[in-house]
Amino acid sequence: MMTPAQNRAPKVSSVLLCLCCIHAFFSCAVRLVAGQTPKPVFACDVDGNPSLAAFGFCNTSWGVEARVADLVQRLTLQEKVGFLVSGAGNVDRLGIPKYEWWSEALHGVSYVGPGTKFSSPVPGATSFPQVILTAASFNATLFETIGKVVSTEARAMHNVGLAGLTFWSPNVNIFRDPRWGRGQETPGEDPLLSSKYAAGYVRGLQKSDDGNADRLKVAACCKHYTAYDVDNWKGVNRLTFNAVVTQQDLDDTFQPPFKSCVLDGNVASVMCSYNQVNGKPTCADPDLLAGTIRGKWKLNGYIVSDCDSVEVLYDKQHYTKTPEEAAAKAILAGLDLNCGSFLGQHTEAAVKGGLLNESAVDKAISNNFATLMRLGFFDGDPRKQLYGKLGPDDVCTPSNQELAREAARQGIVLLKNTAGSLPLSSTAIKSLAVIGPNANVTKTMIGNYEGTPCKYVTPLQGLAAIVSTMYVAGCADVGCSTAQTDDAKKAAASADATVLVMGADQSIEREDFDRVNLNLPGQQSLLVSEVANVSKGPVVLVIMSGGGMDVSFAKDNAKITSILWVGYPGEAGGAAMADVIFGDHNPSGRLPMTWYPQSYVDAVPMTNMNMRPDPATGYPGRTYRFYTGPTVYSFGDGLSYSSFSHGQVQAPQLVSVPLDEGHICHSSACESLEAKSETCSNLVFDVHLNVKNVGRFSGSHTVFLFSSPPSVHRSPQKHLLGFEKVFLASQSEAQVQFKVDVCKDLSVVDELGGRKVALGTHVLHVGDLKHALSVQIGSSGLSLSPPRHF
């Protein structure tokens, strides 16, 4: 028998490599002096210094704008520059302490970033599944609920001086290429799902419990803006990569999650990325920052750089000749805050050198101060405010830990289940072989941008709590340079059933490290095949990974009766896996990304940003919306222990779009119409359908509504309009309703980036059902044909 995997949670005293900032190190430990009570960081401590009450910016009866203006006019230029950087300076004469902007909360409060620490008052926080698995739940309510729990724990830690108030999460980049090491952090490849996740998680983090829309519980940040999804692939590095992106792909695929963050989530911050887009660094592009985020989308908050990216555009990309030019260009483009120290070092010289007016600095720090005002940072002691009673007892509560387990259960995807192999019976199965390099891991389960969890339940522990187990690692680690098959085969040959827990970890896929192939690492597939060949009972293959794997060999192997994908399932991942495998939970997760064969990455460079296929070159396109080639598993795939039927779908057959009599499209053939407000007013209809659970098991079911638009403007072959998750007891049914906004949901993006309503036949898909809907030009008013069953 092999010893348990050497994958243990990190000690809080260890020094961690910061995953966001190149070459920056910080200690995650905080040593408290014996008897010292940790205190939160805040400005305007009027109780401790009554003279501060004379400052307008400390007067809570003033509005945010007036308070910010009062503060800014009291600062010298040198002091102002200190508020352009993440390690913001202190101004003792005004009662303003140092503040660290950089904290992370991707899937729980994290120790990545110097703004948050774990120590004796709060040794850990709830570690939810990595985002890619939570997205697989397709449960928008869950997205927001997790965000609310994370922000509560963050506020509790803030009150004891262990966390800030500004959290640079979520990551809403599109998972465009399966090799991307950071795909695990994202909600997947679909713009609608990513947008729904982004807005939901942001609302959960930010929404104030007193209902005041101007206040923030914590400040979220959507990153990395934009078209960022290459880290380090075959010598191509994110710091110097120029993403060549068509305007159509930018507005159709890469921008929607960020737009939804701002417009639907009212996010307090957007982070610009390292890469260039079409030759311009994103953090120095006025069209992307001031023009779009703040201009078109009306961001109420601040724009922050990825760590050291302003220095990178000067030092690595050589976009400017001097550091002062780099500082000026970034601020003039709309950047407000620099993660790092570059703006602190060079902005004053840029102003004095005439490259930048001081008013531009005022504008930037005003956005930063306004965010802190909305957080209550300038309102005095937070322990006397709305969240003042939160403390260590509100972190890692039983209900929070149970939510982490439930989130993992809802996300786990059943990809194969031959002849009802699963669920296993806890009474019929007397012995279970548990095999694989991920079978007894801890830290692997929480992915990256992690924090110290409340506790771990490994896959082995979860399964051993139900039945007697025999554990064999089979590989020294996930790299599996040499599969050790003998003991594994003996265990499988004698056990009533076998569970193989394989896949990846951060040594295979991570920030600054993209994959070069999609196969199971090393000799993992050899171990799986040899064990399956001799197994006495059902064989369950569990893939723990962020990105998809080419497991065609297992999909086609009759001896491997079931396949589960569990992402990186969080602190309670092992318990959730056991719940699914033994039927305490009926799986309902669906893949949020395409699983491609190895042949795809052999043929397609990761650096080709084009979403749409090119028949002339054989380029196959990307994601389910455009990809035309074979898949191992497709976006939305996922099985249940039950069966669900869709029926009696109602939707109109005709939608007439009203146009003025003089419109050119009355006299000329038009393939699309501009999605303008005058065209789109009240252009909405409902789709109703019945869903029935016709199987023996109660469970949840995700209903997808897809549309295949007319073939205009190189439109997607199909795209997701909406999704709803419903729970149904065995033999019960429910009605599901989708509201379809014609200009939003049935429009496509044209070659110039404009949104157009495609005229002609749109085919709506619900499961195996299809319905043709014609969008035509009308004279005046909205005309809908009567709804029809299909």
Short mmCIF file of C-alpha atoms in Angstrom, two decimals, residues 68 110 188 211 409 514-515 674 682 712 736:
data_model
loop_
_atom_site.label_atom_id
_atom_site.label_comp_id
_atom_site.label_asym_id
_atom_site.label_seq_id
_atom_site.Cartn_x
_atom_site.Cartn_y
_atom_site.Cartn_z
CA VAL A 68 -14.08 63.26 -1.66
CA SER A 110 -7.75 34.16 0.13
CA GLY A 188 -16.21 28.87 -18.64
CA GLY A 211 -30.50 48.08 1.13
CA ARG A 409 -22.42 18.60 -5.27
CA ASP A 514 -0.44 26.80 -19.79
CA ARG A 515 -0.71 23.19 -20.90
CA GLU A 674 -29.61 47.97 -35.77
CA ASN A 682 -40.97 46.35 -25.51
CA VAL A 712 -25.78 36.58 -41.25
CA VAL A 736 -40.32 26.83 -16.75
#
